[in-house]
């Protein structure tokens, strides 16, 4: 594939400037991540609740539905997915694992990812201040924090430098375009100027200079609304980014790990079909307005008004999040089980599922195409004719 962009350099690797974002539950696992890696990009496995992709582990979950057993089974599933992705990537690209700081088991998931051979750890949904400590025994593993504004970048860099560690790359995610959990404190902040890509890139380079690391060249990867060739060209050649991260456009590909119904819901959604709301994790989120989300939003105020702490509300005793609006009775944020709603979406359940999605149009519209065709368009602007 011929394109005019400089490679994304991560240590000794030279990659295409395309990173596939991590999407849970089970939307980006071994199939999708390895397909992106085979094209020379960074493929990312979302570490959350991967047991849903393994029938034998789901069966074990039913036999012993305890939080401890669920964590054990999810570690087994993560190990399987990483090893399968590494094998199927054929030594090309890079296989990363996304671990959300917001989940209770983030430390265990980071360690399992490293032990299973992940080549990079990507962490967002909270400041990843502990990541250098958690990976100290695995110096070969690259570290990519996800942040949304320069202030967070400065905090992370200062803390990491005290540990003699710098990020191998930094993902800058714009909350006004990305899908899933968003890097702002409230919905009204999603479009704030402080998240503007040109502004953040400029401010981060100034931070590099002030901290004396301007010559280290820590790559910046821009995420959110990047599934368009012209936007990528602007990001790389005008704004000064080193790569872009893309989620939804890869979720709908043939190699995406989700049910065909999931891909259809995402591909068919127009901008007016997408809603922002407060998730159970205390962060704004963006998803398709399916029957579940529409019904929930209508009753959200009532559910919040009667919120109360009750661990029994935690589906299957999973206790997935450090902070959960439903389990902990936090009235200002979401009042539903996010793990159950996302696992329903993975299975293509149109009535119960929560379908995270970025709000921008997809390269091939309502069509599902291959990872290869998608990356070809992203880097060249050429739409490959359907076979």
Tab-separated table of C-alpha atoms in Angstrom:
chain	number	residue	atom	x	y	z
A	1	UNK	CA	0.000	0.000	0.000
A	2	UNK	CA	1.590	3.272	-1.111
A	3	UNK	CA	1.039	6.395	0.971
A	4	UNK	CA	3.002	9.550	1.707
A	5	UNK	CA	3.067	9.448	5.496
A	6	UNK	CA	6.047	8.896	7.730
A	7	UNK	CA	5.943	5.646	9.689
A	8	UNK	CA	4.912	5.606	13.322
A	9	UNK	CA	8.113	4.696	15.159
A	10	UNK	CA	7.693	2.850	18.447
A	11	UNK	CA	11.105	1.772	19.708
A	12	UNK	CA	12.549	-0.516	17.026
A	13	UNK	CA	9.277	-0.896	15.121
A	14	UNK	CA	8.191	1.119	12.102
A	15	UNK	CA	4.412	0.977	11.709
A	16	UNK	CA	1.788	2.568	9.529
A	17	UNK	CA	0.349	5.625	11.347
A	18	UNK	CA	-2.897	3.822	12.179
A	19	UNK	CA	-3.838	2.593	15.651
A	20	UNK	CA	-7.028	0.603	16.211
A	21	UNK	CA	-8.749	1.689	19.396
A	22	UNK	CA	-9.699	-0.768	22.111
A	23	UNK	CA	-13.437	-1.487	22.256
A	24	UNK	CA	-15.116	-3.599	24.909
A	25	UNK	CA	-16.869	-5.737	25.800
A	26	UNK	CA	-15.329	-8.133	23.259
A	27	UNK	CA	-15.653	-5.826	20.234
A	28	UNK	CA	-11.903	-5.692	19.642
A	29	UNK	CA	-10.248	-8.977	20.481
A	30	UNK	CA	-7.864	-11.317	18.660
A	31	UNK	CA	-9.591	-11.313	15.267
A	32	UNK	CA	-9.734	-7.551	14.770
A	33	UNK	CA	-6.441	-6.683	16.445
A	34	UNK	CA	-4.452	-9.264	14.482
A	35	UNK	CA	-6.023	-8.127	11.197
A	36	UNK	CA	-4.898	-4.539	11.857
A	37	UNK	CA	-1.441	-5.711	12.909
A	38	UNK	CA	-1.052	-7.762	9.711
A	39	UNK	CA	-1.471	-4.518	7.769
A	40	UNK	CA	1.375	-2.994	9.777
A	41	UNK	CA	-0.662	-1.032	12.325
A	42	UNK	CA	-1.285	-1.255	16.057
A	43	UNK	CA	-4.103	-3.684	16.815
A	44	UNK	CA	-5.663	-3.352	20.252
A	45	UNK	CA	-7.463	-5.912	22.409
A	46	UNK	CA	-9.926	-4.471	24.939
A	47	UNK	CA	-9.244	-6.373	28.165
A	48	UNK	CA	-12.690	-6.077	29.754
A	49	UNK	CA	-14.770	-9.248	30.277
A	50	UNK	CA	-13.433	-11.279	27.356
A	51	UNK	CA	-14.934	-14.471	28.774
A	52	UNK	CA	-18.020	-13.653	26.672
A	53	UNK	CA	-16.038	-14.794	23.620
A	54	UNK	CA	-15.329	-18.213	25.167
A	55	UNK	CA	-18.324	-20.563	25.723
A	56	UNK	CA	-16.411	-22.828	28.098
A	57	UNK	CA	-15.544	-19.899	30.351
A	58	UNK	CA	-19.123	-18.672	30.321
A	59	UNK	CA	-20.224	-22.121	31.400
A	60	UNK	CA	-17.739	-22.033	34.279
A	61	UNK	CA	-19.147	-18.640	35.230
A	62	UNK	CA	-22.558	-20.233	35.744
A	63	UNK	CA	-21.146	-22.977	37.942
A	64	UNK	CA	-19.391	-20.512	40.228
A	65	UNK	CA	-20.827	-16.980	39.803
A	66	UNK	CA	-18.489	-15.225	42.217
A	67	UNK	CA	-16.453	-12.079	41.625
A	68	UNK	CA	-13.206	-13.954	42.286
A	69	UNK	CA	-14.028	-16.651	39.749
A	70	UNK	CA	-15.060	-14.083	37.150
A	71	UNK	CA	-11.715	-12.324	37.500
A	72	UNK	CA	-9.878	-15.632	37.110
A	73	UNK	CA	-11.866	-16.564	34.014
A	74	UNK	CA	-11.369	-13.151	32.456
A	75	UNK	CA	-7.630	-13.469	32.930
A	76	UNK	CA	-7.762	-16.819	31.146
A	77	UNK	CA	-9.767	-15.273	28.308
A	78	UNK	CA	-7.349	-12.332	28.034
A	79	UNK	CA	-4.388	-14.709	27.897
A	80	UNK	CA	-6.043	-16.699	25.110
A	81	UNK	CA	-6.899	-13.594	23.078
A	82	UNK	CA	-3.410	-12.095	23.339
A	83	UNK	CA	-1.666	-15.314	22.357
A	84	UNK	CA	-4.064	-15.885	19.446
A	85	UNK	CA	-3.595	-12.312	18.230
A	86	UNK	CA	0.196	-12.581	18.394
A	87	UNK	CA	0.096	-15.820	16.426
A	88	UNK	CA	-2.323	-14.527	13.788
A	89	UNK	CA	-0.518	-11.201	13.332
A	90	UNK	CA	2.343	-13.174	11.761
A	91	UNK	CA	5.002	-11.037	13.391
A	92	UNK	CA	3.715	-7.862	11.764
A	93	UNK	CA	2.558	-4.624	13.358
A	94	UNK	CA	2.006	-4.507	17.098
A	95	UNK	CA	-0.504	-6.066	19.491
A	96	UNK	CA	-1.582	-3.786	22.332
A	97	UNK	CA	-4.040	-4.281	25.184
A	98	UNK	CA	-6.335	-1.532	26.423
A	99	UNK	CA	-6.902	-1.553	30.189
A	100	UNK	CA	-9.367	0.912	31.708
A	101	UNK	CA	-8.101	2.558	34.891
A	102	UNK	CA	-11.752	2.745	35.983
A	103	UNK	CA	-12.111	-1.034	36.493
A	104	UNK	CA	-11.334	-2.624	39.853
A	105	UNK	CA	-8.980	-5.233	38.404
A	106	UNK	CA	-6.863	-2.842	36.314
A	107	UNK	CA	-3.651	-3.889	38.096
A	108	UNK	CA	-4.324	-7.585	37.512
A	109	UNK	CA	-5.265	-7.021	33.879
A	110	UNK	CA	-2.060	-5.077	33.245
A	111	UNK	CA	0.069	-7.827	34.751
A	112	UNK	CA	-1.798	-10.563	32.878
A	113	UNK	CA	-1.378	-8.650	29.613
A	114	UNK	CA	2.363	-8.376	30.164
A	115	UNK	CA	2.744	-12.019	31.175
A	116	UNK	CA	0.780	-13.135	28.115
A	117	UNK	CA	3.094	-11.266	25.742
A	118	UNK	CA	1.277	-8.029	24.903
A	119	UNK	CA	3.602	-5.623	23.159
A	120	UNK	CA	1.969	-2.485	24.554
A	121	UNK	CA	-0.436	-1.408	27.286
A	122	UNK	CA	-2.866	1.404	26.528
A	123	UNK	CA	-4.593	2.956	29.537
A	124	UNK	CA	-7.295	5.615	29.837
A	125	UNK	CA	-10.537	6.213	31.782
A	126	UNK	CA	-8.488	7.812	34.539
A	127	UNK	CA	-4.927	9.063	34.927
A	128	UNK	CA	-2.560	6.062	34.522
A	129	UNK	CA	-0.105	7.284	37.139
A	130	UNK	CA	0.784	3.789	38.409
A	131	UNK	CA	1.434	2.218	35.002
A	132	UNK	CA	5.269	2.385	35.164
A	133	UNK	CA	5.210	0.607	38.541
A	134	UNK	CA	2.782	-2.050	37.335
A	135	UNK	CA	4.985	-2.858	34.333
A	136	UNK	CA	8.390	-2.505	36.019
A	137	UNK	CA	9.096	-6.227	35.573
A	138	UNK	CA	8.306	-5.991	31.856
A	139	UNK	CA	10.488	-3.196	30.429
A	140	UNK	CA	9.972	-4.518	26.898
A	141	UNK	CA	6.273	-3.617	27.019
A	142	UNK	CA	5.461	-0.215	25.507
A	143	UNK	CA	3.182	2.163	27.412
A	144	UNK	CA	0.550	4.441	25.825
A	145	UNK	CA	-1.478	6.639	28.202
A	146	UNK	CA	-4.784	8.000	26.844
A	147	UNK	CA	-5.487	11.620	27.746
A	148	UNK	CA	-7.670	14.392	26.378
A	149	UNK	CA	-5.960	17.642	27.296
A	150	UNK	CA	-2.471	18.981	27.930
A	151	UNK	CA	-2.964	19.368	31.676
A	152	UNK	CA	-3.361	15.603	32.040
A	153	UNK	CA	-0.306	15.008	29.841
A	154	UNK	CA	1.807	17.222	32.090
A	155	UNK	CA	0.632	15.446	35.247
A	156	UNK	CA	1.419	12.020	33.811
A	157	UNK	CA	4.812	13.036	32.437
A	158	UNK	CA	5.961	14.615	35.695
A	159	UNK	CA	4.894	11.580	37.728
A	160	UNK	CA	6.417	9.091	35.270
A	161	UNK	CA	9.705	11.005	35.044
A	162	UNK	CA	10.146	10.528	38.797
A	163	UNK	CA	10.043	6.818	38.037
A	164	UNK	CA	12.577	7.201	35.184
A	165	UNK	CA	10.009	6.225	32.592
A	166	UNK	CA	8.526	8.067	29.626
A	167	UNK	CA	5.540	6.974	27.535
A	168	UNK	CA	6.349	5.261	24.245
A	169	UNK	CA	3.449	7.220	22.734
A	170	UNK	CA	0.563	9.342	24.006
A	171	UNK	CA	-3.006	9.031	22.712
A	172	UNK	CA	-4.923	12.318	22.666
A	173	UNK	CA	-8.653	11.527	22.486
A	174	UNK	CA	-11.177	14.253	21.654
A	175	UNK	CA	-14.322	13.665	23.764
A	176	UNK	CA	-16.563	15.438	21.256
A	177	UNK	CA	-15.985	12.776	18.584
A	178	UNK	CA	-14.973	9.464	20.177
A	179	UNK	CA	-17.300	6.635	21.150
A	180	UNK	CA	-17.605	4.919	24.514
A	181	UNK	CA	-16.384	6.582	27.698
A	182	UNK	CA	-15.191	10.127	27.119
A	183	UNK	CA	-12.399	12.160	28.685
A	184	UNK	CA	-14.457	15.013	30.142
A	185	UNK	CA	-16.073	15.494	33.529
A	186	UNK	CA	-19.510	16.438	32.222
A	187	UNK	CA	-21.484	16.389	28.988
A	188	UNK	CA	-21.482	20.174	28.618
A	189	UNK	CA	-17.668	20.094	28.429
A	190	UNK	CA	-17.394	17.742	25.445
A	191	UNK	CA	-16.839	20.503	22.899
A	192	UNK	CA	-14.588	22.711	25.036
A	193	UNK	CA	-11.737	24.463	23.241
A	194	UNK	CA	-9.159	22.896	25.577
A	195	UNK	CA	-9.704	19.604	23.722
A	196	UNK	CA	-8.983	21.101	20.283
A	197	UNK	CA	-6.377	18.924	18.569
A	198	UNK	CA	-4.182	21.774	17.247
A	199	UNK	CA	-4.207	23.405	20.678
A	200	UNK	CA	-3.399	20.192	22.555
A	201	UNK	CA	-0.577	19.232	20.165
A	202	UNK	CA	0.991	22.681	20.485
A	203	UNK	CA	0.647	22.700	24.258
A	204	UNK	CA	2.071	19.193	24.621
A	205	UNK	CA	5.145	20.079	22.554
A	206	UNK	CA	5.637	23.100	24.828
A	207	UNK	CA	5.396	20.760	27.830
A	208	UNK	CA	8.060	18.519	26.266
A	209	UNK	CA	10.304	21.591	25.931
A	210	UNK	CA	9.689	22.801	29.482
A	211	UNK	CA	10.407	19.343	30.908
A	212	UNK	CA	13.572	19.000	28.837
A	213	UNK	CA	12.349	16.022	26.829
A	214	UNK	CA	11.713	17.699	23.473
A	215	UNK	CA	14.399	15.523	21.861
A	216	UNK	CA	12.865	12.270	23.116
A	217	UNK	CA	10.112	12.524	20.482
A	218	UNK	CA	7.215	10.844	22.230
A	219	UNK	CA	4.729	10.208	19.386
A	220	UNK	CA	1.297	11.794	19.615
A	221	UNK	CA	-1.665	9.741	18.399
A	222	UNK	CA	-4.902	11.668	17.805
A	223	UNK	CA	-8.179	9.830	18.433
A	224	UNK	CA	-11.809	10.759	17.789
A	225	UNK	CA	-13.365	11.546	14.410
A	226	UNK	CA	-10.324	10.287	12.506
A	227	UNK	CA	-11.965	7.773	10.162
A	228	UNK	CA	-11.581	10.089	7.144
A	229	UNK	CA	-8.592	10.424	4.849
A	230	UNK	CA	-8.659	14.236	4.736
A	231	UNK	CA	-8.847	14.457	8.532
A	232	UNK	CA	-5.914	12.056	8.834
A	233	UNK	CA	-3.939	14.062	6.299
A	234	UNK	CA	-4.587	17.224	8.309
A	235	UNK	CA	-3.654	15.523	11.579
A	236	UNK	CA	-0.365	14.187	10.248
A	237	UNK	CA	0.735	16.963	7.899
A	238	UNK	CA	-0.746	20.097	9.484
A	239	UNK	CA	-1.331	19.522	13.185
A	240	UNK	CA	1.885	17.569	13.702
A	241	UNK	CA	0.516	14.239	14.936
A	242	UNK	CA	2.497	11.032	14.437
A	243	UNK	CA	-0.515	8.737	13.998
A	244	UNK	CA	-4.271	8.517	14.483
A	245	UNK	CA	-6.433	6.113	16.468
A	246	UNK	CA	-9.719	4.823	15.041
A	247	UNK	CA	-12.399	2.715	16.681
A	248	UNK	CA	-15.875	2.526	15.170
A	249	UNK	CA	-14.687	2.189	11.565
A	250	UNK	CA	-12.782	-0.956	12.558
A	251	UNK	CA	-15.592	-2.334	14.747
A	252	UNK	CA	-17.820	-2.732	11.667
A	253	UNK	CA	-15.226	-4.554	9.535
A	254	UNK	CA	-15.499	-8.206	8.536
A	255	UNK	CA	-12.816	-9.084	11.100
A	256	UNK	CA	-14.496	-7.260	13.984
A	257	UNK	CA	-15.178	-9.637	16.874
A	258	UNK	CA	-18.815	-8.604	17.476
A	259	UNK	CA	-22.089	-10.067	16.224
A	260	UNK	CA	-23.281	-8.969	12.727
A	261	UNK	CA	-26.205	-7.163	14.385
A	262	UNK	CA	-23.728	-5.044	16.337
A	263	UNK	CA	-21.945	-4.017	13.161
A	264	UNK	CA	-25.233	-3.204	11.447
A	265	UNK	CA	-26.411	-0.984	14.316
A	266	UNK	CA	-23.173	1.010	14.195
A	267	UNK	CA	-23.051	1.223	10.398
A	268	UNK	CA	-26.695	2.271	10.039
A	269	UNK	CA	-26.573	4.999	12.696
A	270	UNK	CA	-26.646	8.612	11.543
A	271	UNK	CA	-25.444	11.485	13.742
A	272	UNK	CA	-28.970	12.157	15.008
A	273	UNK	CA	-29.183	8.521	16.153
A	274	UNK	CA	-26.306	8.960	18.603
A	275	UNK	CA	-26.661	10.234	22.172
A	276	UNK	CA	-24.409	11.450	24.958
A	277	UNK	CA	-25.237	10.486	28.542
A	278	UNK	CA	-23.600	9.964	31.926
A	279	UNK	CA	-22.348	6.427	32.280
A	280	UNK	CA	-22.226	4.386	35.465
A	281	UNK	CA	-18.463	4.986	35.662
A	282	UNK	CA	-19.001	8.702	36.272
A	283	UNK	CA	-17.856	9.736	32.784
A	284	UNK	CA	-19.860	11.037	29.834
A	285	UNK	CA	-20.381	8.376	27.173
A	286	UNK	CA	-21.583	8.212	23.576
A	287	UNK	CA	-23.683	5.427	22.042
A	288	UNK	CA	-26.405	4.663	19.508
A	289	UNK	CA	-29.956	5.433	20.654
A	290	UNK	CA	-31.239	1.871	20.622
A	291	UNK	CA	-34.436	0.866	22.414
A	292	UNK	CA	-32.518	0.264	25.655
A	293	UNK	CA	-30.825	3.666	25.656
A	294	UNK	CA	-33.955	5.571	24.649
A	295	UNK	CA	-35.964	3.857	27.378
A	296	UNK	CA	-33.222	4.426	29.922
A	297	UNK	CA	-32.845	8.124	29.125
A	298	UNK	CA	-36.598	8.637	29.567
A	299	UNK	CA	-36.474	7.115	33.049
A	300	UNK	CA	-32.982	8.341	34.007
A	301	UNK	CA	-34.163	11.146	36.324
A	302	UNK	CA	-36.508	8.849	38.190
A	303	UNK	CA	-33.856	6.146	38.568
A	304	UNK	CA	-31.339	8.684	39.838
A	305	UNK	CA	-33.810	10.093	42.349
A	306	UNK	CA	-34.177	6.715	44.065
A	307	UNK	CA	-30.517	5.638	43.760
A	308	UNK	CA	-29.103	3.854	46.770
A	309	UNK	CA	-26.076	1.719	47.431
A	310	UNK	CA	-26.851	-1.957	46.969
A	311	UNK	CA	-24.097	-4.459	46.022
A	312	UNK	CA	-26.789	-7.004	45.119
A	313	UNK	CA	-27.573	-4.887	42.057
A	314	UNK	CA	-24.191	-5.824	40.620
A	315	UNK	CA	-24.971	-8.324	37.874
A	316	UNK	CA	-23.565	-11.804	38.533
A	317	UNK	CA	-21.461	-10.468	41.446
A	318	UNK	CA	-18.954	-9.112	38.935
A	319	UNK	CA	-18.137	-5.735	40.569
A	320	UNK	CA	-16.376	-4.556	37.431
A	321	UNK	CA	-15.902	-0.829	38.125
A	322	UNK	CA	-14.087	0.949	40.935
A	323	UNK	CA	-16.994	3.416	41.001
A	324	UNK	CA	-20.437	2.341	39.772
A	325	UNK	CA	-23.522	4.539	39.859
A	326	UNK	CA	-25.847	1.543	40.162
A	327	UNK	CA	-23.939	-0.485	42.754
A	328	UNK	CA	-22.761	2.490	44.834
A	329	UNK	CA	-25.989	4.496	44.649
A	330	UNK	CA	-24.416	7.601	43.095
A	331	UNK	CA	-27.420	9.596	41.947
A	332	UNK	CA	-25.722	11.961	39.481
A	333	UNK	CA	-24.433	9.232	37.143
A	334	UNK	CA	-25.711	6.146	35.330
A	335	UNK	CA	-28.095	3.632	36.907
A	336	UNK	CA	-27.631	0.438	34.878
A	337	UNK	CA	-25.193	-2.476	34.686
A	338	UNK	CA	-22.757	-1.497	31.981
A	339	UNK	CA	-21.113	-4.925	31.759
A	340	UNK	CA	-24.426	-6.622	31.059
A	341	UNK	CA	-25.547	-4.008	28.539
A	342	UNK	CA	-22.233	-4.178	26.647
A	343	UNK	CA	-22.187	-7.970	26.639
A	344	UNK	CA	-25.750	-7.902	25.255
A	345	UNK	CA	-24.518	-5.609	22.480
A	346	UNK	CA	-21.647	-7.987	21.702
A	347	UNK	CA	-24.236	-10.705	21.113
A	348	UNK	CA	-26.268	-8.394	18.878
A	349	UNK	CA	-29.231	-8.006	21.252
A	350	UNK	CA	-30.992	-4.949	19.810
A	351	UNK	CA	-33.405	-4.585	22.743
A	352	UNK	CA	-30.995	-4.802	25.677
A	353	UNK	CA	-27.598	-3.853	24.268
A	354	UNK	CA	-25.646	-0.608	24.694
A	355	UNK	CA	-23.857	0.111	21.408
A	356	UNK	CA	-20.970	2.538	21.889
A	357	UNK	CA	-20.141	4.526	18.742
A	358	UNK	CA	-18.270	7.635	17.631
A	359	UNK	CA	-20.519	10.268	16.092
A	360	UNK	CA	-18.745	10.738	12.743
A	361	UNK	CA	-19.651	9.005	9.430
A	362	UNK	CA	-17.858	5.803	8.443
A	363	UNK	CA	-15.584	5.412	5.388
A	364	UNK	CA	-17.837	2.912	3.607
A	365	UNK	CA	-21.143	4.211	4.902
A	366	UNK	CA	-23.525	1.405	5.802
A	367	UNK	CA	-21.286	-1.296	4.310
A	368	UNK	CA	-19.118	-3.721	6.242
A	369	UNK	CA	-15.731	-4.067	4.569
A	370	UNK	CA	-12.413	-5.682	5.407
A	371	UNK	CA	-9.709	-4.194	7.602
A	372	UNK	CA	-7.453	-4.100	4.544
A	373	UNK	CA	-9.958	-2.052	2.512
A	374	UNK	CA	-10.583	0.273	5.455
A	375	UNK	CA	-6.900	0.979	6.016
A	376	UNK	CA	-6.372	1.474	2.280
A	377	UNK	CA	-8.970	4.237	2.289
A	378	UNK	CA	-7.691	5.819	5.490
A	379	UNK	CA	-4.151	6.159	4.145
A	380	UNK	CA	-4.805	6.868	0.457
A	381	UNK	CA	-8.313	8.295	0.212
A	382	UNK	CA	-9.193	5.633	-2.364
A	383	UNK	CA	-12.424	3.706	-1.771
A	384	UNK	CA	-11.977	0.106	-2.863
A	385	UNK	CA	-14.877	-1.072	-5.058
A	386	UNK	CA	-17.020	-3.790	-3.516
A	387	UNK	CA	-16.373	-7.246	-4.936
